[in-house]
């Protein structure tokens, strides 16, 4: 009977360890994905800001009036 108890404890330990490891791995993957998306968003914002600044400069050089950010006219 002790062998069945021992097998039960070992199985329980393995299952708990497996579930805990899976949750920890999933958490790390989510954290990494969130960081990656955040960095990508910051780079995109910087590029869009540079494009907007270049567009404003080009419009100014050509003597056209600046864009209204609300109506885009």
Coordinates of C-alpha atoms in Angstrom, one line a residue:
X1 CA 0.0 0.0 0.0
X2 CA 2.9 2.4 0.7
X3 CA 4.0 2.1 -2.9
X4 CA 0.7 3.4 -4.1
X5 CA 0.9 6.3 -1.7
X6 CA 4.5 7.0 -2.8
X7 CA 3.4 6.9 -6.5
X8 CA 0.5 9.3 -5.7
X9 CA 2.8 11.8 -4.0
X10 CA 5.4 11.6 -6.8
X11 CA 2.6 12.1 -9.4
X12 CA 1.1 15.0 -7.5
X13 CA 4.6 16.6 -7.2
X14 CA 5.2 16.2 -10.9
X15 CA 1.7 17.6 -11.9
X16 CA 2.0 20.6 -9.5
X17 CA 5.5 21.3 -10.8
X18 CA 4.4 21.0 -14.4
X19 CA 1.5 23.3 -13.9
X20 CA 3.6 25.8 -12.0
X21 CA 6.3 25.7 -14.7
X22 CA 3.8 26.1 -17.5
X23 CA 2.2 29.1 -15.8
X24 CA 5.6 30.7 -15.1
X25 CA 6.6 30.2 -18.8
X26 CA 3.4 31.6 -20.1
X27 CA 3.8 34.6 -17.8
X28 CA 7.3 35.2 -19.1
X29 CA 6.2 34.9 -22.7
X30 CA 3.4 37.4 -22.1
X31 CA 5.8 39.9 -20.5
X32 CA 8.2 39.5 -23.3
X33 CA 5.5 40.1 -25.9
X34 CA 4.2 43.2 -24.1
X35 CA 7.8 44.6 -24.0
X36 CA 8.3 43.9 -27.7
X37 CA 5.0 45.5 -28.6
X38 CA 5.8 48.5 -26.4
X39 CA 9.2 49.0 -28.1
X40 CA 7.7 48.6 -31.6
X41 CA 5.0 51.2 -30.7
X42 CA 7.7 53.7 -29.5
X43 CA 9.7 53.2 -32.7
X44 CA 6.5 53.7 -34.8
X45 CA 5.6 56.9 -32.9
X46 CA 9.1 58.2 -33.5
X47 CA 9.0 57.5 -37.2
X48 CA 5.6 59.0 -37.6
X49 CA 6.7 62.1 -35.7
X50 CA 9.7 62.5 -38.0
X51 CA 7.4 62.0 -41.0
X52 CA 5.0 64.7 -39.8
X53 CA 7.8 67.1 -39.1
X54 CA 9.3 66.5 -42.6
X55 CA 5.9 67.0 -44.1
X56 CA 5.4 70.3 -42.2
X57 CA 8.8 71.5 -43.3
X58 CA 8.1 70.6 -46.9
X59 CA 4.8 72.4 -46.9
X60 CA 6.5 75.5 -45.3
X61 CA 9.2 75.5 -48.0
X62 CA 6.6 75.2 -50.8
X63 CA 4.7 78.1 -49.3
X64 CA 1.6 76.2 -48.6
X65 CA -0.4 76.7 -45.4
X66 CA 0.0 74.3 -42.6
X67 CA -2.4 71.4 -42.2
X68 CA -5.2 71.7 -39.6
X69 CA -4.8 68.5 -37.5
X70 CA -8.6 68.3 -37.0
X71 CA -9.8 68.5 -40.6
X72 CA -6.5 67.6 -42.3
X73 CA -7.0 70.5 -44.8

